[in-house]
Short mmCIF file of C-alpha atoms in Angstrom, two decimals:
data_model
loop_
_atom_site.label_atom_id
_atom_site.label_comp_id
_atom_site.label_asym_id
_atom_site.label_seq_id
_atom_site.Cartn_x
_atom_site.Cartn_y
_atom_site.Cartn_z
CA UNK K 25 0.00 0.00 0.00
CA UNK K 26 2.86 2.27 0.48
CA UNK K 27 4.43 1.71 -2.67
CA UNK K 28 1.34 2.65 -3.99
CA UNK K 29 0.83 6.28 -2.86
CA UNK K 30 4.65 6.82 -3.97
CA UNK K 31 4.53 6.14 -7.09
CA UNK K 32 1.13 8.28 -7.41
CA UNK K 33 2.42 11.21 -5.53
CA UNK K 34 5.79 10.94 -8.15
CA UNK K 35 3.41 11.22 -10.87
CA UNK K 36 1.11 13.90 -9.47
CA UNK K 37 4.95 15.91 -9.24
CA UNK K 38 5.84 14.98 -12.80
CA UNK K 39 2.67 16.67 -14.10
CA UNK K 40 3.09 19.56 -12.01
CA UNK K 41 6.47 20.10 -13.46
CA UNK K 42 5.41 19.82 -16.69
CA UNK K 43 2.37 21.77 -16.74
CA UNK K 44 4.96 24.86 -14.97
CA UNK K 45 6.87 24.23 -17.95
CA UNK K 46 3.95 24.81 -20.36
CA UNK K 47 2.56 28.11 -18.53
CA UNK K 48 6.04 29.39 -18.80
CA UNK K 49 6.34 29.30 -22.04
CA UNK K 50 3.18 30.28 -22.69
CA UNK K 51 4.31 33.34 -21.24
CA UNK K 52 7.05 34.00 -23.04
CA UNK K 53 5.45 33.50 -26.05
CA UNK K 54 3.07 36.06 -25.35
CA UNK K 55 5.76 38.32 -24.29
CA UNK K 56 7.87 38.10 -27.36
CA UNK K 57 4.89 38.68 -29.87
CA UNK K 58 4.00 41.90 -27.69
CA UNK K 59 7.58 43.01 -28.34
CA UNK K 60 7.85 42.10 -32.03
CA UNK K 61 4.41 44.10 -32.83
CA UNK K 62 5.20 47.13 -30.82
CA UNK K 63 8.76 47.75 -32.39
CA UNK K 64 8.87 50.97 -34.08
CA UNK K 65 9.77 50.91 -37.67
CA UNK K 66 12.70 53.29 -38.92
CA UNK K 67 12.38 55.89 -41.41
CA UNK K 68 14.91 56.84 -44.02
CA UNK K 69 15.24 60.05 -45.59
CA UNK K 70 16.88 60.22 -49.14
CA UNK K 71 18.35 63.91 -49.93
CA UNK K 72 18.79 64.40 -54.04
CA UNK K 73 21.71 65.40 -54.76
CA UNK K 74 22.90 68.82 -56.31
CA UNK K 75 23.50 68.93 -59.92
CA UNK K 76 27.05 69.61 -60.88
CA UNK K 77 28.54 71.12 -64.06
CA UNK K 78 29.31 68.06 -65.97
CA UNK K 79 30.94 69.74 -69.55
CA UNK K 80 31.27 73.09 -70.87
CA UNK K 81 30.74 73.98 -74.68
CA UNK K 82 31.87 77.30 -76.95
CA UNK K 83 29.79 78.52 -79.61
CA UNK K 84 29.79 79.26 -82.09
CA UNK K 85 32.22 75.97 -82.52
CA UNK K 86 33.03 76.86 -86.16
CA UNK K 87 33.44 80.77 -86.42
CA UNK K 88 33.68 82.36 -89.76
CA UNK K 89 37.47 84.11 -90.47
CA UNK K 90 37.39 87.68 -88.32
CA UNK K 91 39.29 90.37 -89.77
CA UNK K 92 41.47 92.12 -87.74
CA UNK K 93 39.65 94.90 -85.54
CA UNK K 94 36.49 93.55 -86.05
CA UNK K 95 34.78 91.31 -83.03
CA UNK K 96 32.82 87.73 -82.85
CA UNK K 97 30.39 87.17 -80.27
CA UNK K 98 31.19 83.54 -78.56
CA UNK K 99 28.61 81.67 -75.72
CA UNK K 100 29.26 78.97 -73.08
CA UNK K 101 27.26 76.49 -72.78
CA UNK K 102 27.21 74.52 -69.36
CA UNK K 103 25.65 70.79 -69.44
CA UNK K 104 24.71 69.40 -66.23
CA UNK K 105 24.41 65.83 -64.42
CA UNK K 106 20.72 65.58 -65.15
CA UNK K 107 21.31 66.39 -68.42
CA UNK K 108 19.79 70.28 -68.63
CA UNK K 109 22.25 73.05 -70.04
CA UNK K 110 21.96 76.63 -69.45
CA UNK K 111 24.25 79.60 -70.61
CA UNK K 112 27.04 80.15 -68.58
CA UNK K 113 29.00 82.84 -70.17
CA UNK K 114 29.15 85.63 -67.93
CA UNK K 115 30.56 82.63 -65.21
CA UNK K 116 33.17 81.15 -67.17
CA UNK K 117 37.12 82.45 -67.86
CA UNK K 118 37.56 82.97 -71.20
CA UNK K 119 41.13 82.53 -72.98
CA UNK K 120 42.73 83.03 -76.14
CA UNK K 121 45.45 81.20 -76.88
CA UNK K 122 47.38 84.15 -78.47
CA UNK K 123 46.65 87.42 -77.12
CA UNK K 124 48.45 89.26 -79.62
CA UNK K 125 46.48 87.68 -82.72
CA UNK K 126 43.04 87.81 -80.81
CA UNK K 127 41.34 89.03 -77.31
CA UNK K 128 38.00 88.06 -75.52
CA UNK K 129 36.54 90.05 -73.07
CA UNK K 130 34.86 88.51 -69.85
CA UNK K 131 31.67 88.47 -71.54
CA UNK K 132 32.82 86.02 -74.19
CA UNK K 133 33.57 89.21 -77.34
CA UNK K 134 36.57 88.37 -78.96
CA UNK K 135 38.62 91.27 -81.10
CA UNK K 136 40.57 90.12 -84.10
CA UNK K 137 43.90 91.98 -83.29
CA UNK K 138 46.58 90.75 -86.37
CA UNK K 139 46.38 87.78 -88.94
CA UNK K 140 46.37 84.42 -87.52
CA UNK K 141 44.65 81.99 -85.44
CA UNK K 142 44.19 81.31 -82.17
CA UNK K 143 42.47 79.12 -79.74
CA UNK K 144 39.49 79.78 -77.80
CA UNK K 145 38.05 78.42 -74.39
CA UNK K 146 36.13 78.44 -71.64
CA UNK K 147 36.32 77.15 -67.76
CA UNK K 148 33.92 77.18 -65.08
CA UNK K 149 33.86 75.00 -62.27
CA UNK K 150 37.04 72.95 -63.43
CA UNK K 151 35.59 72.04 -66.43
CA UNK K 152 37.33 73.39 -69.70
CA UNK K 153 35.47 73.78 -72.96
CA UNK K 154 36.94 72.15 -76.36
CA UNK K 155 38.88 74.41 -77.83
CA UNK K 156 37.40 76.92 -81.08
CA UNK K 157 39.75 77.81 -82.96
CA UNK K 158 39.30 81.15 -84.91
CA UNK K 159 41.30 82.82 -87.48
CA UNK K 160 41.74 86.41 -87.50
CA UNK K 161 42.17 88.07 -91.04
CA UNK K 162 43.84 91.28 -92.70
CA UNK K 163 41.38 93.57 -94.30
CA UNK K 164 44.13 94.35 -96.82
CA UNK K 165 43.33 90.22 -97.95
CA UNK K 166 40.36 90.86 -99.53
CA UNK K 167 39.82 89.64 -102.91
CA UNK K 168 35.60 90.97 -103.25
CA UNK K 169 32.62 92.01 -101.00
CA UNK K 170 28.87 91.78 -101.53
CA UNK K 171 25.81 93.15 -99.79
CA UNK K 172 23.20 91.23 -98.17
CA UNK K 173 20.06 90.62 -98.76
CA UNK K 174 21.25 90.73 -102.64
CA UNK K 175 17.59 90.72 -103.81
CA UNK K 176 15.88 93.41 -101.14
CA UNK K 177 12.24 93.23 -100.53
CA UNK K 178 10.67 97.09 -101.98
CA UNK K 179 10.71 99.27 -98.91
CA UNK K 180 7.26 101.39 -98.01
CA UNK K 181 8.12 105.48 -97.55
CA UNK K 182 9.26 105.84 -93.91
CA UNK K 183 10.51 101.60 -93.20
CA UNK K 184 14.06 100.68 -93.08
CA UNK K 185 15.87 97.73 -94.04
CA UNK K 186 19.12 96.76 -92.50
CA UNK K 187 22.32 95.43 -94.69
CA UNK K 188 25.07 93.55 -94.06
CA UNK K 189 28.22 93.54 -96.28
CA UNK K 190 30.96 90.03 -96.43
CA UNK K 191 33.78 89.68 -97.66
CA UNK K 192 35.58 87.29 -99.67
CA UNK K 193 39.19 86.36 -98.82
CA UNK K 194 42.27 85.25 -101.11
CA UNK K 195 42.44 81.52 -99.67
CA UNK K 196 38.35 81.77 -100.68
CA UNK K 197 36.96 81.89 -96.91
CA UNK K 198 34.76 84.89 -96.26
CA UNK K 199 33.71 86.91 -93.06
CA UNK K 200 31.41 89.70 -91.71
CA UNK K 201 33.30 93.33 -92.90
CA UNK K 202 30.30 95.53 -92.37
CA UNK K 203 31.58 97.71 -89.41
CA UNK K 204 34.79 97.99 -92.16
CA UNK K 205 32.55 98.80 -95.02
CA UNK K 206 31.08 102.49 -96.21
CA UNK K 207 27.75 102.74 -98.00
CA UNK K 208 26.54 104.52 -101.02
CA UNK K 209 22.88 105.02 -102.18
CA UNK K 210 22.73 106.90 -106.12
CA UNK K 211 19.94 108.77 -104.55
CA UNK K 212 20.04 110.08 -101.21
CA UNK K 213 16.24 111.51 -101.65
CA UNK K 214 14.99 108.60 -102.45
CA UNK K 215 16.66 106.41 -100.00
CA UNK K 216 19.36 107.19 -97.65
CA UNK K 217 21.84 104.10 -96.16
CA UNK K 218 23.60 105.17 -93.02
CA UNK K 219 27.27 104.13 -91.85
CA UNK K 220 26.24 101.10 -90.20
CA UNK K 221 24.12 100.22 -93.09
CA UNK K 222 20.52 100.87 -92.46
CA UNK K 223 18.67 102.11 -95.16
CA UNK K 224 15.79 104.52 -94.73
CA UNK K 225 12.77 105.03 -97.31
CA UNK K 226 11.92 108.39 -98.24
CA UNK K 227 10.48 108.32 -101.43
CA UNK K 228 8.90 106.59 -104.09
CA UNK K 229 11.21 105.21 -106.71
CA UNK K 230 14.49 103.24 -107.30
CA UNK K 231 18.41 103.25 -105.82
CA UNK K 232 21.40 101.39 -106.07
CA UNK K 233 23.21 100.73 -103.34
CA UNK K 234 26.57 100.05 -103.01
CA UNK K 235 29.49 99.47 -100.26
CA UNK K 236 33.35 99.90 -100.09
CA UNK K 237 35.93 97.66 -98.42
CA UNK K 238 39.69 98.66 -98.61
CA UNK K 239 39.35 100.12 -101.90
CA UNK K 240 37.25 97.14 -103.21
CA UNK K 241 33.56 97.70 -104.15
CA UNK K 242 30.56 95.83 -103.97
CA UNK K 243 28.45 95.00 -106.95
CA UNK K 244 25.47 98.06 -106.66
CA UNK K 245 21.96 95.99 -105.41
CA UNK K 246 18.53 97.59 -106.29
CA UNK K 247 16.27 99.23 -103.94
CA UNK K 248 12.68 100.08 -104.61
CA UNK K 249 10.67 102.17 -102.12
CA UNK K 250 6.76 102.28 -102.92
CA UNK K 251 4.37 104.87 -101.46
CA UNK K 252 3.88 104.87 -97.59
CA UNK K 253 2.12 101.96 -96.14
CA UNK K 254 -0.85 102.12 -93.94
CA UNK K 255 0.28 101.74 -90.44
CA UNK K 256 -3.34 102.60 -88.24
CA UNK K 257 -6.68 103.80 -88.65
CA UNK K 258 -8.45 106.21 -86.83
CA UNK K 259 -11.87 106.44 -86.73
CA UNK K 260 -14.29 109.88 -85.27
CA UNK K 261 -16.29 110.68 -83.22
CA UNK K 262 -14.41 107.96 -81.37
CA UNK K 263 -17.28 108.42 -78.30
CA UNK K 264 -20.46 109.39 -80.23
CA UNK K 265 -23.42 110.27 -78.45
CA UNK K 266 -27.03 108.64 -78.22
CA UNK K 267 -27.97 108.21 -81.59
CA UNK K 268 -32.05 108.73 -81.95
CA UNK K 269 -33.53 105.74 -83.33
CA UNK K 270 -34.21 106.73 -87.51
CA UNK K 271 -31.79 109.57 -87.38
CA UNK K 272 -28.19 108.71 -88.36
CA UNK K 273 -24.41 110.24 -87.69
CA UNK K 274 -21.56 110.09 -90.19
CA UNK K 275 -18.40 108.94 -89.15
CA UNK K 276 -14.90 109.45 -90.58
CA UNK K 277 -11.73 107.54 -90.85
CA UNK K 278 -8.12 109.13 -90.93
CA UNK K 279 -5.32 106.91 -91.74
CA UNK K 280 -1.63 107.06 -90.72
CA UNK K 281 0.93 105.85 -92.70
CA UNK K 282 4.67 104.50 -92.19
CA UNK K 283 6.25 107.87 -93.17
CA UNK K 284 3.90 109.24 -90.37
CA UNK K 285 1.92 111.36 -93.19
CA UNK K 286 -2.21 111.13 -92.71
CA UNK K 287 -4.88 110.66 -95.12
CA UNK K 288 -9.01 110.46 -95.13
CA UNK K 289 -9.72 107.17 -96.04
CA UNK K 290 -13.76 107.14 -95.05
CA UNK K 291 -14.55 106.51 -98.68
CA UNK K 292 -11.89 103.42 -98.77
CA UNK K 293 -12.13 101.90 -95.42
CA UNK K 294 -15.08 98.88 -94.98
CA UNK K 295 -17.23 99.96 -92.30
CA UNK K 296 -18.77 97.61 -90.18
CA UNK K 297 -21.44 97.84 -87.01
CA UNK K 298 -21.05 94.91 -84.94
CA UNK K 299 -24.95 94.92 -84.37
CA UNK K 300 -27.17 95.78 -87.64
CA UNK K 301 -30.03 95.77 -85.39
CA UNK K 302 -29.35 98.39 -83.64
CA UNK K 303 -27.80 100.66 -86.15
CA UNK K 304 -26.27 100.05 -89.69
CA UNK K 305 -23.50 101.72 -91.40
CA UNK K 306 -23.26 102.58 -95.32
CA UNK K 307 -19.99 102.00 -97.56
CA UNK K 308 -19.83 105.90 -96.77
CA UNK K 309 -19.59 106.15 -92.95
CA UNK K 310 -22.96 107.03 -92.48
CA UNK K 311 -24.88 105.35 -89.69
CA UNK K 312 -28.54 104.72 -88.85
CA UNK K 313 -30.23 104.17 -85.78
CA UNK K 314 -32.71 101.54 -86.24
CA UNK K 315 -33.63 99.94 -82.52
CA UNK K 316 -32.43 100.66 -78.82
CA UNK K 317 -29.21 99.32 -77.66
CA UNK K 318 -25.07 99.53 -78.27
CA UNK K 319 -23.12 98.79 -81.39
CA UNK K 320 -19.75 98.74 -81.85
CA UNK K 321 -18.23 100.50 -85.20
CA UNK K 322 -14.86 99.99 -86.99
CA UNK K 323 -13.73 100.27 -90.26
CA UNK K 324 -10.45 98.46 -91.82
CA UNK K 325 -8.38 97.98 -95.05
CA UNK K 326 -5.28 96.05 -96.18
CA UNK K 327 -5.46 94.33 -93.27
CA UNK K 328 -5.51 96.96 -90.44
CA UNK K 329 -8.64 97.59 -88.73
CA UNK K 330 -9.68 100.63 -86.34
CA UNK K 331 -10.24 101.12 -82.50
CA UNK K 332 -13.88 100.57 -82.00
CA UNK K 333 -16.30 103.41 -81.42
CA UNK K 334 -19.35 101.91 -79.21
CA UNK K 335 -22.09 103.91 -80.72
CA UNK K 336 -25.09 104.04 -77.90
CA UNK K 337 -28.65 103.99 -80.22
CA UNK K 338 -31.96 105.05 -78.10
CA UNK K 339 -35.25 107.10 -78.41
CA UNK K 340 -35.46 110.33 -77.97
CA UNK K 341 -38.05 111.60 -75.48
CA UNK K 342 -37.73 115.02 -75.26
CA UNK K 343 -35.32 118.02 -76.72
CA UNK K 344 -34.40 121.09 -75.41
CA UNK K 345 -32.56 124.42 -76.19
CA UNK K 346 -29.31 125.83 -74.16
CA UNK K 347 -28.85 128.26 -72.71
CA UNK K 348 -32.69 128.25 -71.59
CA UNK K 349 -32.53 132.06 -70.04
CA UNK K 350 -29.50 133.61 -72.51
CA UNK K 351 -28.21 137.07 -71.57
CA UNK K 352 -29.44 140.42 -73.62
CA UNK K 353 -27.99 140.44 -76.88
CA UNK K 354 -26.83 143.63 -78.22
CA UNK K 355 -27.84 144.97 -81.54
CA UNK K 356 -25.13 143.26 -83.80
CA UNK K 357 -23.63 140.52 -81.73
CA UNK K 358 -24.58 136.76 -82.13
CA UNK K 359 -25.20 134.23 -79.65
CA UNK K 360 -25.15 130.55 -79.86
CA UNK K 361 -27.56 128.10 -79.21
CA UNK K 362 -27.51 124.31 -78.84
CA UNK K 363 -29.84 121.73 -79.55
CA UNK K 364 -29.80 118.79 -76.73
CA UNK K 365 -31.96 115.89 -76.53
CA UNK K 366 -32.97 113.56 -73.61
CA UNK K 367 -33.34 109.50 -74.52
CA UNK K 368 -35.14 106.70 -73.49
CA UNK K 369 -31.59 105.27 -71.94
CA UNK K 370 -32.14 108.74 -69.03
CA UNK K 371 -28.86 110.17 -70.61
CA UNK K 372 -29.28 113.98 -71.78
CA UNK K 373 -26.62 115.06 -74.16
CA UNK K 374 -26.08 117.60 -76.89
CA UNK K 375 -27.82 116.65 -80.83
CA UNK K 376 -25.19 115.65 -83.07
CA UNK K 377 -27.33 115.64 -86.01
CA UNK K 378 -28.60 118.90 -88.27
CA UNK K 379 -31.83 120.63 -86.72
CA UNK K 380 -34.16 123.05 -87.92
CA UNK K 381 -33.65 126.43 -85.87
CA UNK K 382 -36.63 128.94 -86.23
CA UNK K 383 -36.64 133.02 -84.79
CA UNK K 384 -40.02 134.06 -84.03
CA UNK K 385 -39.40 137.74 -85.18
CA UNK K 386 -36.65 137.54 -87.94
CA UNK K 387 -36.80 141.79 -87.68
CA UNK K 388 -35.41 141.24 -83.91
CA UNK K 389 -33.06 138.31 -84.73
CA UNK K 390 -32.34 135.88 -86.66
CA UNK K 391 -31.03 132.44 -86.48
CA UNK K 392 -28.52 130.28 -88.62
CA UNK K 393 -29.02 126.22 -89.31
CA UNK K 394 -26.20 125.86 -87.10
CA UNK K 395 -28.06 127.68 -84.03
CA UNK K 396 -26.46 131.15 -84.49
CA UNK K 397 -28.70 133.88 -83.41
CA UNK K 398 -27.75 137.82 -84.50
CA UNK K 399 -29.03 140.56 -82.72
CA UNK K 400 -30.70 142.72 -85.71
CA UNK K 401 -33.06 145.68 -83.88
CA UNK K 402 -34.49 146.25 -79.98
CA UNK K 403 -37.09 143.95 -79.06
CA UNK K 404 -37.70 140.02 -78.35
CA UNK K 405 -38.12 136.94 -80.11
CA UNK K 406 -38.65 133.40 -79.39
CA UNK K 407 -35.82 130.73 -80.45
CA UNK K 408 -37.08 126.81 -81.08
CA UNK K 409 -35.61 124.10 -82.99
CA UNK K 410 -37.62 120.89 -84.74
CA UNK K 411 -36.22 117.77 -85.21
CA UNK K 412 -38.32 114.56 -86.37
CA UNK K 413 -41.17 115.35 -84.78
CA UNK K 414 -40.23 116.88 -81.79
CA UNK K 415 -40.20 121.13 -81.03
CA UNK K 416 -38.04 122.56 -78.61
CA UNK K 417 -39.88 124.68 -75.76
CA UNK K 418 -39.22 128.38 -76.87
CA UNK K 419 -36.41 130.09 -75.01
CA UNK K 420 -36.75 134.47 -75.26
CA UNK K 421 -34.34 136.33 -76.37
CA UNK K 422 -33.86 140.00 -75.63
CA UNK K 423 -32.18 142.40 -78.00
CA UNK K 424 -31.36 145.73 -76.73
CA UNK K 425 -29.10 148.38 -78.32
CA UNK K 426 -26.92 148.46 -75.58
CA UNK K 427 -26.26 146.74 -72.31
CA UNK K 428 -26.95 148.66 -68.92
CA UNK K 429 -23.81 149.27 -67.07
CA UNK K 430 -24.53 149.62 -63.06
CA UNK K 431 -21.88 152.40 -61.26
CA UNK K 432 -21.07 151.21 -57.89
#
């Protein structure tokens, strides 16, 4: 019996272990998956890099011969490492390789100085270009010149129109010799051609031009000047007023042309109202107010068309004479009258368009179709205007033989 409740206590120890065992590691389990999912994850930043200067380029890379005194314009170019370029000329040291044939300035200008060729580059950045290599020439080499263009577009009165001169060399290369050249037009009143070699237009008709190198001159090139082009139109009144529906208002057009001179061209110009139903305009400038609203006019030719006029188009309601009360007019003098109008659109504004002016007593004064009233004997009359329809209220006018002087 004794052996018996050994061996069952040994086992009841055994299980105990094990089951310890197993709650450990339970534990630790648990512990090590809390720690794995609350590890914070790290974060990497990446910083691009800066681009750096990779190669440096002249150009031109194949200048044409520059004769001595004379300058070439050169440019770096700077290539990068993502592969953009940008102009790096004012950055870069220029050389020549031979100061005494050929200079260059800072800015990349080299100066032919004496015959014979040199090398040019540029550095920036450690970087050195390939070198150009240009050849400086003697004036004195030159074998024949010629002006460009040859075949010169026909210049309107007033334009200009720039030439260039190059020169052919003994060895058959050729170069720029303008700024060595001196220009001649057979007409100076037709067209003049200035030192640097810009002609100017003056006249209608023909020239030949020609230019001198060293002695050496050019064959002469033809150069025809036309009459003055049109260069803008202008069109008046440029802010008309209200425009009574059935009456009409002319308008004019003045054009300017490139020698600055200034025509009318109202009977050339195609008119145009942007709205025929509010107003219309004839062939002649003459426009016609047929409903209430805005239109915009213009008028054009060979291509150039006006500033628009915005004409405003309403009914008239009521006219009007000014000044209503006018001062005494003296036996002899005039005074002028105006006709004004009031519209539908509650603007007032003067009458643009002829009226019919009327003097009540022609023997007191009388009254021109342009509202000019003259006194003609002592008394008073009444002044009124028709138009379409509508009569003016009367406004009194008082002539007197002289005007009454008060002595303080």
């Amino acid at each position: 019996m004794k052996t018996k409740q050994k061996r069952f206590f040994a086992l009841c120890l055994t299980m105990g272990i094990i089951a310890a065992f197993a709650l450990s590691g339970v534990s630790c389990s648990s512990k090590t998956t809390a720690s794995t999912l609350t590890t914070p994850t790290k974060t990497t930043t990446t910083t691009k890099p800066a681009q750096v200067l990779t190669a440096i380029a002249v150009q031109p890379d194949a200048p044409p011969n520059l004769v001595a005194g004379s300058t070439q314009q050169f440019t770096a170019v700077g290539t990068y490492s993502d592969n953009t370029t940008a102009d790096v000329s004012s950055q870069a040291t220029w050389t020549s390789s031979d100061k005494t044939i050929a200079t260059i300035s800072a800015a990349g200008l080299a100066t032919g100085v004496a015959p014979g060729s040199v090398n040019i580059t540029a550095a920036l950045a450690g970087k050195t270009s390939t070198a150009v290599p240009l050849n400086v020439v003697p004036a004195s080499a030159l074998s024949s010149i010629a002006i460009t263009p040859a075949a010169p577009a026909g210049l309107a009165v007033g334009d200009t129109q720039q030439f260039n001169v190059v020169g052919t060399f003994a060895d058959k290369s050729t170069a720029d010799v303008t700024a060595k050249a001196s220009f001649t037009s057979s007409d100076t009143n037709i067209a003049s051609i200035s030192s640097s070699g810009l002609a100017t237009a003056h006249t209608q008709g023909s020239v030949n031009l020609t230019a001198t190198v060293s002695g050496i001159t050019s064959p002469s090139i033809k150069l025809t000047v036309a009459p003055p082009a049109l260069s803008s139109i202008a069109i008046t009144p440029s802010t008309p007023d209200n425009l009574a529906v059935g009456l009409t208002v002319r308008f004019s057009a003045t054009g300017t042309f490139s020698d600055d001179s200034t025509a009318d061209i109202t009977a050339k110009v195609t008119w145009a109202s942007s709205n025929t139903n509010v107003a219309s305009i004839s062939s002649t400038g003459l426009a016609t107010g047929i409903a209430a609203g805005n239109t915009n006019i213009t008028a054009a030719l060979s291509g150039i068309t006006s500033q628009t006029a915005v004409l405003p188009v309403a009914t008239l309601t009521s006219v009007a004479i000014a000044p209503a009360s006018p001062s005494d007019l003296v036996i002899g003098t005039t005074q002028s009258f105006r006709a004004t109008g009031t519209y539908s659109n509650g603007v007032t504004s003067l009458i643009s368009v002829p009226v019919t002016w009327a003097s009540s007593n022609t023997g007191v004064a009388t009254i021109s179709s342009t509202g000019l009233a003259t006194g003609i004997s002592a008394g008073s009359t009444n002044i009124t205007f028709t138009l379409n329809g509508f009569t003016s209220p009367a406004v009194k006018l008082n002539v007197v033989v002289t005007t009454t002087t008060t002595t303080p």
